[in-house]
Amino acid sequence: MSYWMETAPADTHPPLTADTEADVAVVGGGVAGLATAWELTRAGRRVVVLEAQRVAGGTTGHTTAKVTALHNQVYDHLRRTRGPAGARMYAHSQQAAVERVAEVTAELGIDCDLERRPAYTYTTRDSQVAALRAEAEAARDAGLAAEFTTTTGLPFPVAGAVRVDHQAQFHPRRYLLALVADLVARGGRVHEGTRVTGLTEGDPCRLTTEDGHQVTAGQVVVATHYPVFDRALLFTRLSVHRELVVAGPIPETADPGGMFITSEDGKRSVRTAPGPDGRRLLIVTGESFTPGTGHAPEGFRRLEAWTREHFPVTGITHRWAAQDADPTDTVPLIGPLHPGARNTYVATGFAGWGMTGGVLAGRLLTALLTGEEPPWARLYDPRRMRSALRELPPFLKHQAGVAQHFVGDRLSAAGPRAVADIAPGTGAVVRVGAGHRAVYRAPDGTLHTLSARCTHLGCLVSFNAAETTWECPCHGSRFGTDGRVLQGPANTPLARRDLDEGEAGSGAGEEPAARGDGED
């Protein structure tokens, strides 16, 4: 369990049990959805939040929780692809989100361990120093108080780093649960355990839940991290990565005194938080991989070994993982859901910087829904196809990867491997005739057999042994061993399939192919 989830238990909110109406329906109860709902409620709108599981419990409950406008090495790239004006708008809007968190924390008196800290992007390699010097210059030109330095609080030497002062870190769950309490006190409604499966656009719009209830709303915001409704085919412009996190106490004297990130070694991100007994909790993130393709157990071992090598942790007390969606052209997608949309909006593609991105989305979407247009609205507009085409190489690379998994995984998956080879507590995709089954053997030996075809667009899932989940390598959908959806864009469970231990490779049990819950 993540440290944030463990240390901030939440009140439950009832599922939707009847049709209802609202001015605005927000689908998704993470940072983007809750920030948007809270801002809209303060603006006088009647808002209902619909969350498939628990609010602030998905990606937001498993984040590193850095609140900073320094996003690794983004500003030199933006200066080249969006021009100096685009880089300045990005910096201004992201820093405004940092300040918004501080303002709201003070206004509501939220006890969320908010701390002002410098943020660093660093390298240990001389070959990368020139790139970081260029990043420091670009960030400074964009309006951030950025500087290049060779001195940090890290317990090892660096070749260079970009430093931006007066950034922040906090406890994300405590912050967002306080927003939930305030929006409910102001008349907003929150429904957990309410999965939305249908959207009919219009004036008004109508949402349908998996239980058949309808929500009628003048406007709809899709803030499900990865869009579960995608009328603009945003999945072609989003790639997904998953990262591992380890945490453990260190002496307060060993606190490096900032937030740090590097792309080296499969990424390393470091921060601390107030810990027990006057110590600090060190939080280290890294070992980035595509869901369904990584070796998470080995990744956790590498990340823990790196942490112990560089910091005096007294023990690893927490391990968890987080998932992020990266836009092919770098900038998040916040605004109208598709070119013809009038009453539907989306917020996605925060690329690992969802704390500022989500807060920014709340302010930007509230402005758009109330008839305003901030100067940076066009920068984040999801309809910016010209920008996407300018970033054609990463776009094509992403599509090639999806195609490789869609076709290649079917050719290489498991083959005639016997179900009897699957050890207790593990899972594998096995071939049954021309199709595939996702088979998990519980510790007591019981088999749980599902269709191996992801219900989003039909790629084959793969087993994540570290988290005991099925994951889709194409667009990041994640499922429990019972088939339930843990993370979208899929919003339909994996279909259950019967299977005898002797069936693998026999062709028995095949059914005609069908999009979603059929076989290939």
Coordinates of C-alpha atoms in Angstrom, one line a residue:
M1 CA 0.0 0.0 0.0
S2 CA 1.2 3.5 -0.7
Y3 CA 2.2 5.7 2.2
W4 CA -0.5 8.3 1.2
M5 CA -3.2 5.7 1.2
E6 CA -2.1 4.2 4.5
T7 CA -1.9 7.5 6.4
A8 CA -5.1 9.2 5.1
P9 CA -8.2 7.0 5.6
A10 CA -11.2 8.5 4.0
D11 CA -15.0 8.6 4.6
T12 CA -16.9 6.6 2.1
H13 CA -19.4 8.2 -0.3
P14 CA -22.4 6.2 -1.5
P15 CA -22.7 4.9 -5.0
L16 CA -25.3 6.4 -7.3
T17 CA -28.6 4.5 -6.9
A18 CA -31.0 6.6 -8.9
D19 CA -31.1 8.9 -11.9
T20 CA -29.9 12.4 -11.1
E21 CA -29.2 15.8 -12.6
A22 CA -26.5 18.4 -12.2
D23 CA -25.1 21.5 -13.9
V24 CA -21.7 19.7 -14.4
A25 CA -20.9 15.9 -14.0
V26 CA -17.2 15.2 -13.4
V27 CA -16.2 11.6 -14.3
G28 CA -13.2 10.7 -12.2
G29 CA -12.2 11.4 -8.6
G30 CA -8.4 12.0 -8.9
V31 CA -6.6 15.3 -8.6
A32 CA -7.9 16.7 -12.0
G33 CA -11.5 15.7 -11.3
L34 CA -11.6 16.8 -7.7
A35 CA -9.8 20.1 -8.4
T36 CA -12.2 20.8 -11.2
A37 CA -15.3 19.9 -9.2
W38 CA -14.1 22.0 -6.2
E39 CA -13.4 25.1 -8.4
L40 CA -16.7 24.7 -10.2
T41 CA -18.6 24.4 -6.9
R42 CA -17.0 27.5 -5.7
A43 CA -18.1 29.2 -8.9
G44 CA -21.7 28.3 -8.1
R45 CA -22.3 25.3 -10.2
R46 CA -24.2 22.2 -9.1
V47 CA -21.6 19.5 -9.4
V48 CA -21.7 15.7 -9.1
V49 CA -18.5 13.6 -9.1
L50 CA -18.7 10.0 -10.3
E51 CA -15.8 7.8 -9.3
A52 CA -15.6 4.1 -10.3
Q53 CA -13.7 3.1 -7.1
R54 CA -12.5 5.5 -4.3
V55 CA -11.8 9.2 -4.6
A56 CA -8.0 10.1 -4.5
G57 CA -7.3 6.4 -4.6
G58 CA -6.0 5.7 -8.1
T59 CA -2.9 7.4 -9.6
T60 CA -3.4 10.3 -7.3
G61 CA -3.1 8.0 -4.2
H62 CA 0.1 6.5 -5.6
T63 CA 1.9 9.6 -6.8
T64 CA 5.3 11.0 -5.6
A65 CA 3.4 14.2 -4.9
K66 CA 5.9 16.8 -6.1
V67 CA 4.2 20.2 -6.7
T68 CA 6.6 21.8 -9.1
A69 CA 6.9 23.6 -12.5
L70 CA 10.3 22.1 -13.2
H71 CA 9.3 19.0 -15.2
N72 CA 12.5 17.2 -15.9
Q73 CA 13.8 18.6 -19.2
V74 CA 10.7 20.2 -20.9
Y75 CA 11.5 23.9 -21.4
D76 CA 14.3 23.6 -24.0
H77 CA 12.0 21.2 -25.9
L78 CA 9.0 23.6 -25.7
R79 CA 11.2 26.5 -26.7
R80 CA 12.1 24.6 -29.9
T81 CA 8.6 23.2 -30.7
R82 CA 6.2 25.8 -29.3
G83 CA 8.5 28.9 -29.4
P84 CA 9.5 31.1 -26.5
A85 CA 5.9 32.3 -26.0
G86 CA 4.6 28.7 -25.6
A87 CA 7.4 27.9 -23.1
R88 CA 6.5 31.0 -21.1
M89 CA 2.8 30.1 -21.0
Y90 CA 3.6 26.6 -19.9
A91 CA 5.9 27.9 -17.1
H92 CA 3.4 30.6 -16.0
S93 CA 0.4 28.2 -15.8
Q94 CA 2.4 25.4 -14.0
Q95 CA 3.8 27.8 -11.4
A96 CA 0.4 29.3 -10.9
A97 CA -0.8 25.8 -10.0
V98 CA 2.0 25.5 -7.4
E99 CA 0.8 28.8 -5.9
R100 CA -2.8 27.7 -6.0
V101 CA -2.1 24.6 -3.9
A102 CA -0.4 26.9 -1.3
E103 CA -3.4 29.3 -1.4
V104 CA -6.0 26.6 -1.0
T105 CA -4.1 24.9 1.8
A106 CA -3.9 28.2 3.7
E107 CA -7.6 29.1 3.0
L108 CA -9.0 25.8 4.1
G109 CA -6.5 25.2 6.9
I110 CA -5.5 21.8 5.4
D111 CA -3.0 19.7 7.4
C112 CA -1.3 18.2 4.4
D113 CA 2.4 18.5 5.3
L114 CA 2.9 21.3 2.6
E115 CA 6.6 22.1 2.5
R116 CA 8.4 24.6 0.2
R117 CA 11.5 22.9 -1.3
P118 CA 13.8 23.5 -4.3
A119 CA 13.3 21.2 -7.3
Y120 CA 16.3 19.8 -9.2
T121 CA 16.8 18.0 -12.5
Y122 CA 20.2 16.5 -12.3
T123 CA 22.7 14.4 -14.2
T124 CA 25.8 12.4 -13.1
R125 CA 27.1 12.2 -16.7
D126 CA 29.4 14.9 -18.2
S127 CA 27.9 14.2 -21.6
Q128 CA 24.5 15.5 -20.4
V129 CA 25.8 18.8 -18.9
A130 CA 25.3 20.8 -22.0
A131 CA 21.7 19.7 -22.3
L132 CA 21.0 20.7 -18.7
R133 CA 22.7 24.1 -19.2
A134 CA 20.3 24.6 -22.2
E135 CA 17.4 23.5 -20.0
A136 CA 18.3 26.0 -17.2
E137 CA 18.5 28.8 -19.8
A138 CA 15.2 27.9 -21.4
A139 CA 13.4 27.6 -18.0
R140 CA 14.8 31.0 -17.0
D141 CA 13.7 32.6 -20.3
A142 CA 10.3 31.1 -19.7
G143 CA 10.0 33.0 -16.4
L144 CA 11.1 30.5 -13.8
A145 CA 13.8 31.4 -11.3
A146 CA 16.0 28.7 -12.7
E147 CA 19.8 28.3 -12.4
F148 CA 22.4 25.8 -13.4
T149 CA 24.4 24.4 -10.5
T150 CA 26.8 21.6 -9.6
T151 CA 25.9 21.6 -6.0
T152 CA 22.9 19.7 -4.5
G153 CA 22.0 18.1 -1.2
L154 CA 22.3 14.6 -2.7
P155 CA 24.7 12.3 -1.0
F156 CA 26.7 11.7 -4.2
P157 CA 28.3 14.1 -6.7
V158 CA 26.4 15.3 -9.8
A159 CA 27.9 16.7 -13.0
G160 CA 25.2 19.4 -13.2
A161 CA 21.7 20.3 -12.3
V162 CA 18.9 22.7 -13.0
R163 CA 17.5 24.3 -9.7
V164 CA 14.2 26.1 -9.3
D165 CA 13.5 27.4 -5.8
H166 CA 10.2 27.9 -3.9
Q167 CA 8.5 24.7 -5.2
A168 CA 6.5 22.4 -3.0
Q169 CA 5.7 18.9 -1.8
F170 CA 2.7 17.7 0.2
H171 CA 0.5 14.8 1.2
P172 CA -1.8 14.5 -1.8
R173 CA -4.6 12.5 -0.1
R174 CA -5.0 14.8 2.8
Y175 CA -5.1 17.8 0.5
L176 CA -7.7 16.3 -1.9
L177 CA -9.9 14.8 0.9
A178 CA -10.1 18.3 2.3
L179 CA -11.3 19.5 -1.1
V180 CA -13.9 16.8 -1.1
A181 CA -15.2 17.7 2.3
D182 CA -15.4 21.4 1.3
L183 CA -17.2 20.8 -2.0
V184 CA -19.7 18.5 -0.2
A185 CA -20.3 21.2 2.4
R186 CA -21.0 23.6 -0.5
G187 CA -23.6 21.3 -2.0
G188 CA -21.5 19.2 -4.3
R189 CA -22.2 15.5 -4.5
V190 CA -19.7 12.6 -4.7
H191 CA -20.6 9.0 -5.6
E192 CA -17.9 6.3 -5.3
G193 CA -18.3 2.8 -6.7
T194 CA -20.1 4.3 -9.7
R195 CA -18.5 3.3 -13.0
V196 CA -19.7 5.4 -16.0
T197 CA -19.9 3.3 -19.2
G198 CA -21.9 5.5 -21.5
L199 CA -21.9 9.1 -22.7
T200 CA -24.5 10.8 -25.0
E201 CA -23.5 14.3 -25.9
G202 CA -26.0 17.0 -26.4
D203 CA -27.7 19.9 -24.6
P204 CA -28.0 18.4 -22.0
C205 CA -25.6 15.5 -21.9
R206 CA -26.4 12.1 -20.5
L207 CA -24.1 9.7 -18.7
T208 CA -25.0 6.0 -18.1
T209 CA -23.5 3.9 -15.3
E210 CA -22.9 0.2 -15.3
D211 CA -25.9 -0.2 -13.1
G212 CA -28.1 1.5 -15.7
H213 CA -28.6 4.8 -13.9
Q214 CA -28.5 8.1 -15.8
V215 CA -27.0 11.4 -15.0
T216 CA -28.2 14.4 -16.9
A217 CA -25.9 17.4 -17.0
G218 CA -25.4 20.5 -18.9
Q219 CA -21.7 19.9 -19.2
V220 CA -19.4 16.8 -18.6
V221 CA -15.8 16.6 -17.7
V222 CA -13.9 13.4 -18.4
A223 CA -11.1 13.3 -15.8
T224 CA -10.4 9.5 -15.6
H225 CA -6.6 9.8 -16.0
Y226 CA -6.8 8.0 -19.3
P227 CA -10.0 8.9 -21.1
V228 CA -12.7 6.2 -20.9
F229 CA -14.6 8.2 -23.6
D230 CA -12.4 9.1 -26.6
R231 CA -14.4 10.6 -29.5
A232 CA -11.1 12.3 -30.7
L233 CA -9.0 9.1 -30.6
L234 CA -6.8 10.5 -28.0
F235 CA -5.4 7.0 -27.3
T236 CA -3.4 7.5 -30.5
R237 CA -1.6 10.4 -28.8
L238 CA -1.1 9.0 -25.4
S239 CA 1.5 6.4 -24.3
V240 CA 1.4 4.9 -20.8
H241 CA 4.3 4.2 -18.4
R242 CA 4.3 2.7 -15.0
E243 CA 6.9 3.4 -12.2
L244 CA 7.8 1.7 -9.0
V245 CA 8.1 3.5 -5.6
V246 CA 10.0 2.5 -2.4
A247 CA 10.0 4.4 0.8
G248 CA 11.7 4.1 4.2
P249 CA 12.7 6.3 7.2
I250 CA 16.1 8.1 7.2
P251 CA 17.6 10.4 9.9
E252 CA 16.5 14.0 9.6
T253 CA 20.2 14.9 9.1
A254 CA 20.3 12.8 6.0
D255 CA 17.4 14.7 4.3
P256 CA 18.8 16.0 0.9
G257 CA 16.6 19.1 1.3
G258 CA 14.9 19.1 -2.0
M259 CA 13.1 17.3 -4.8
F260 CA 15.3 15.6 -7.4
I261 CA 14.8 13.8 -10.7
T262 CA 17.0 12.3 -13.4
S263 CA 16.2 10.2 -16.5
E264 CA 19.3 8.1 -15.8
D265 CA 19.1 4.4 -14.7
G266 CA 15.5 4.0 -15.8
K267 CA 14.6 7.3 -14.0
R268 CA 15.2 8.2 -10.4
S269 CA 13.0 10.6 -8.5
V270 CA 13.8 11.5 -4.8
R271 CA 11.9 13.5 -2.1
T272 CA 11.2 13.2 1.6
A273 CA 8.2 13.7 3.8
P274 CA 7.6 14.1 7.5
G275 CA 8.1 10.6 9.0
P276 CA 7.8 8.9 12.4
D277 CA 9.8 9.7 15.5
G278 CA 11.3 12.9 14.2
R279 CA 12.7 11.1 11.1
R280 CA 12.1 11.8 7.5
L281 CA 10.4 9.3 5.1
L282 CA 12.6 9.0 1.9
I283 CA 10.5 8.3 -1.2
V284 CA 12.3 7.0 -4.3
T285 CA 10.6 6.4 -7.7
G286 CA 12.0 4.8 -10.8
E287 CA 12.3 1.7 -13.0
S288 CA 9.9 3.1 -15.6
F289 CA 8.2 0.5 -17.8
T290 CA 5.2 0.0 -20.1
P291 CA 2.4 -1.9 -18.3
G292 CA 2.3 -5.5 -19.4
T293 CA 6.0 -5.5 -20.4
G294 CA 8.1 -4.8 -17.4
H295 CA 9.6 -7.1 -14.8
A296 CA 8.3 -5.4 -11.7
P297 CA 9.8 -7.8 -9.1
E298 CA 13.3 -7.2 -10.5
G299 CA 12.6 -3.5 -10.8
F300 CA 11.7 -3.3 -7.1
R301 CA 15.0 -5.1 -6.2
R302 CA 17.0 -2.7 -8.4
L303 CA 15.3 0.4 -6.9
E304 CA 15.7 -0.8 -3.4
A305 CA 19.4 -1.6 -4.0
W306 CA 19.9 1.9 -5.4
T307 CA 18.2 3.5 -2.4
R308 CA 20.2 1.5 0.1
E309 CA 23.4 2.3 -1.7
H310 CA 22.9 6.1 -1.6
F311 CA 20.8 6.7 1.5
P312 CA 21.0 5.5 5.2
V313 CA 17.5 4.0 5.2
T314 CA 16.7 1.9 8.2
G315 CA 14.4 -0.3 6.2
I316 CA 12.0 -0.2 3.2
T317 CA 8.6 0.2 4.8
H318 CA 6.5 0.8 1.7
R319 CA 6.4 -0.3 -1.9
W320 CA 3.9 0.7 -4.5
A321 CA 3.5 1.7 -8.2
A322 CA 2.1 4.5 -10.1
Q323 CA 0.9 5.0 -13.7
D324 CA 1.1 8.0 -16.0
A325 CA -0.1 8.9 -19.5
D326 CA 2.4 10.8 -21.7
P327 CA 1.2 12.9 -24.7
T328 CA 3.2 12.5 -27.8
D329 CA 3.7 16.3 -28.1
T330 CA 4.7 16.8 -24.4
V331 CA 1.9 19.1 -23.3
P332 CA -1.2 17.8 -21.4
L333 CA -4.6 17.7 -23.1
I334 CA -7.0 19.9 -21.3
G335 CA -10.1 21.3 -22.9
P336 CA -12.9 20.3 -25.3
L337 CA -13.2 16.5 -25.7
H338 CA -13.1 16.6 -29.5
P339 CA -13.4 19.1 -32.4
G340 CA -17.2 19.1 -32.4
A341 CA -17.7 19.2 -28.7
R342 CA -19.7 22.0 -27.1
N343 CA -20.5 20.6 -23.6
T344 CA -17.9 17.8 -23.1
Y345 CA -14.4 18.3 -21.8
V346 CA -11.3 16.2 -21.0
A347 CA -8.2 16.4 -18.8
T348 CA -5.4 13.9 -19.4
G349 CA -1.7 13.4 -20.4
F350 CA 0.0 14.9 -17.4
A351 CA 3.2 12.8 -18.0
G352 CA 4.0 12.2 -14.4
W353 CA 3.3 15.8 -13.3
G354 CA -0.3 15.4 -12.3
M355 CA -0.2 17.5 -9.1
T356 CA 0.4 20.7 -11.0
G357 CA -1.3 19.4 -14.1
G358 CA -4.5 18.4 -12.2
V359 CA -4.7 21.7 -10.3
L360 CA -4.1 23.6 -13.5
A361 CA -6.9 21.6 -15.2
G362 CA -9.3 22.5 -12.5
R363 CA -8.7 26.2 -13.0
L364 CA -8.6 26.0 -16.8
L365 CA -11.7 23.9 -17.2
T366 CA -13.6 26.1 -14.7
A367 CA -12.8 29.1 -16.7
L368 CA -13.8 27.5 -20.0
L369 CA -17.1 26.2 -18.5
T370 CA -18.0 29.6 -17.1
G371 CA -17.3 31.5 -20.3
E372 CA -13.7 32.6 -19.9
E373 CA -10.6 31.7 -21.8
P374 CA -7.2 32.0 -20.1
P375 CA -4.3 33.0 -22.3
W376 CA -2.8 29.5 -22.2
A377 CA -6.0 27.7 -23.1
R378 CA -4.8 27.1 -26.7
L379 CA -1.5 25.6 -25.5
Y380 CA -3.4 22.8 -23.7
D381 CA -6.3 22.4 -26.2
P382 CA -6.7 18.7 -27.1
R383 CA -7.8 19.8 -30.6
R384 CA -4.3 21.0 -31.5
M385 CA -3.8 18.5 -34.4
R386 CA -1.1 20.7 -36.0
S387 CA 1.0 20.4 -32.9
A388 CA 0.5 16.6 -32.9
L389 CA 1.7 16.3 -36.5
R390 CA 4.7 18.4 -35.7
E391 CA 5.6 15.7 -33.1
L392 CA 5.2 13.0 -35.7
P393 CA 8.2 10.8 -34.7
P394 CA 7.0 10.0 -31.2
F395 CA 3.4 9.6 -32.5
L396 CA 4.6 7.0 -35.1
K397 CA 6.8 5.3 -32.5
H398 CA 3.8 4.9 -30.2
Q399 CA 1.6 3.5 -32.9
A400 CA 4.3 1.1 -34.0
G401 CA 4.6 -0.2 -30.4
V402 CA 0.8 -0.7 -30.1
A403 CA 0.7 -2.6 -33.5
Q404 CA 3.6 -4.8 -32.4
H405 CA 1.8 -5.8 -29.2
F406 CA -1.5 -6.3 -31.0
V407 CA 0.0 -8.7 -33.6
G408 CA 3.2 -9.9 -32.1
D409 CA 1.9 -10.9 -28.7
R410 CA -0.6 -13.2 -30.4
L411 CA 2.2 -14.9 -32.3
S412 CA 4.6 -15.2 -29.3
A413 CA 2.2 -15.7 -26.4
A414 CA 2.8 -18.8 -24.3
G415 CA 2.0 -21.3 -27.0
P416 CA 1.0 -24.8 -25.9
R417 CA 2.3 -24.3 -22.3
A418 CA 0.4 -26.5 -19.9
V419 CA -1.8 -24.8 -17.2
A420 CA -0.2 -27.2 -14.7
D421 CA 3.1 -25.3 -15.1
I422 CA 1.6 -22.2 -13.5
A423 CA 2.7 -22.1 -9.9
P424 CA 0.4 -21.0 -7.0
G425 CA 0.3 -17.2 -6.7
T426 CA 1.3 -16.6 -10.3
G427 CA -0.4 -16.2 -13.7
A428 CA 0.3 -16.6 -17.4
V429 CA -1.4 -16.2 -20.7
V430 CA -1.9 -19.7 -22.3
R431 CA -3.0 -20.6 -25.8
V432 CA -6.3 -22.6 -26.2
G433 CA -6.6 -23.5 -29.9
A434 CA -6.4 -20.2 -31.8
G435 CA -7.2 -18.1 -28.8
H436 CA -5.7 -17.2 -25.4
R437 CA -6.7 -17.4 -21.8
A438 CA -5.4 -15.3 -18.8
V439 CA -4.9 -17.9 -16.1
Y440 CA -4.1 -17.2 -12.5
R441 CA -3.5 -19.9 -9.9
A442 CA -4.4 -18.6 -6.4
P443 CA -2.1 -19.6 -3.5
D444 CA -4.7 -22.3 -2.6
G445 CA -4.4 -23.8 -6.1
T446 CA -7.7 -22.5 -7.4
L447 CA -7.7 -21.5 -11.1
H448 CA -9.1 -18.1 -12.2
T449 CA -9.5 -18.1 -15.9
L450 CA -10.4 -15.1 -18.0
S451 CA -10.4 -14.0 -21.6
A452 CA -6.9 -12.6 -22.3
R453 CA -8.2 -9.9 -24.6
C454 CA -8.3 -6.4 -23.2
T455 CA -11.8 -5.0 -23.4
H456 CA -10.6 -1.6 -24.6
L457 CA -9.2 -2.4 -28.1
G458 CA -8.4 -6.1 -27.9
C459 CA -4.6 -6.4 -27.2
L460 CA -3.6 -9.3 -25.1
V461 CA -2.9 -8.7 -21.4
S462 CA 0.1 -9.8 -19.5
F463 CA 0.6 -10.8 -15.8
N464 CA 2.3 -8.4 -13.4
A465 CA 3.7 -10.7 -10.7
A466 CA 4.7 -7.9 -8.3
E467 CA 1.2 -6.4 -8.1
T468 CA -0.8 -9.6 -9.0
T469 CA -2.7 -7.9 -11.8
W470 CA -3.3 -8.3 -15.5
E471 CA -2.1 -5.4 -17.6
C472 CA -2.5 -4.3 -21.2
P473 CA 0.7 -3.2 -22.9
C474 CA -1.1 -1.1 -25.6
H475 CA -3.0 1.5 -23.6
G476 CA -2.4 0.6 -19.9
S477 CA -5.7 -0.9 -18.8
R478 CA -5.3 -3.0 -15.6
F479 CA -7.5 -5.8 -14.3
G480 CA -7.7 -7.8 -11.1
T481 CA -7.3 -11.6 -11.1
D482 CA -11.1 -11.8 -11.0
G483 CA -11.3 -9.7 -14.2
R484 CA -12.5 -6.4 -12.6
V485 CA -11.2 -3.2 -14.0
L486 CA -8.6 -1.6 -11.8
Q487 CA -7.5 1.2 -14.3
G488 CA -8.9 2.4 -17.6
P489 CA -9.3 3.2 -20.4
A490 CA -11.1 -0.2 -20.3
N491 CA -14.4 0.1 -18.5
T492 CA -15.6 -3.5 -19.0
P493 CA -14.2 -6.5 -17.0
L494 CA -12.3 -9.3 -18.6
A495 CA -14.8 -12.0 -19.4
R496 CA -14.6 -15.2 -17.3
R497 CA -13.9 -18.4 -19.1
D498 CA -14.0 -22.0 -17.9
L499 CA -10.8 -24.0 -18.5
D500 CA -9.7 -27.5 -17.5
E501 CA -6.0 -28.0 -16.8
G502 CA -5.6 -30.2 -19.8
E503 CA -7.1 -27.8 -22.3
A504 CA -4.1 -25.5 -23.1
G505 CA -3.1 -26.2 -26.6
S506 CA -6.1 -28.4 -27.3
G507 CA -8.3 -25.9 -29.1
A508 CA -11.1 -26.7 -26.6
G509 CA -13.5 -24.1 -25.4
E510 CA -13.0 -21.7 -28.3
E511 CA -15.7 -19.1 -29.1
P512 CA -16.2 -16.8 -32.0
A513 CA -14.2 -13.5 -31.9
A514 CA -16.0 -10.4 -30.6
R515 CA -14.7 -7.0 -29.7
G516 CA -14.3 -6.6 -26.0
D517 CA -14.9 -9.9 -24.3
G518 CA -14.3 -12.4 -27.1
E519 CA -11.3 -14.3 -28.2
D520 CA -8.9 -13.7 -31.1

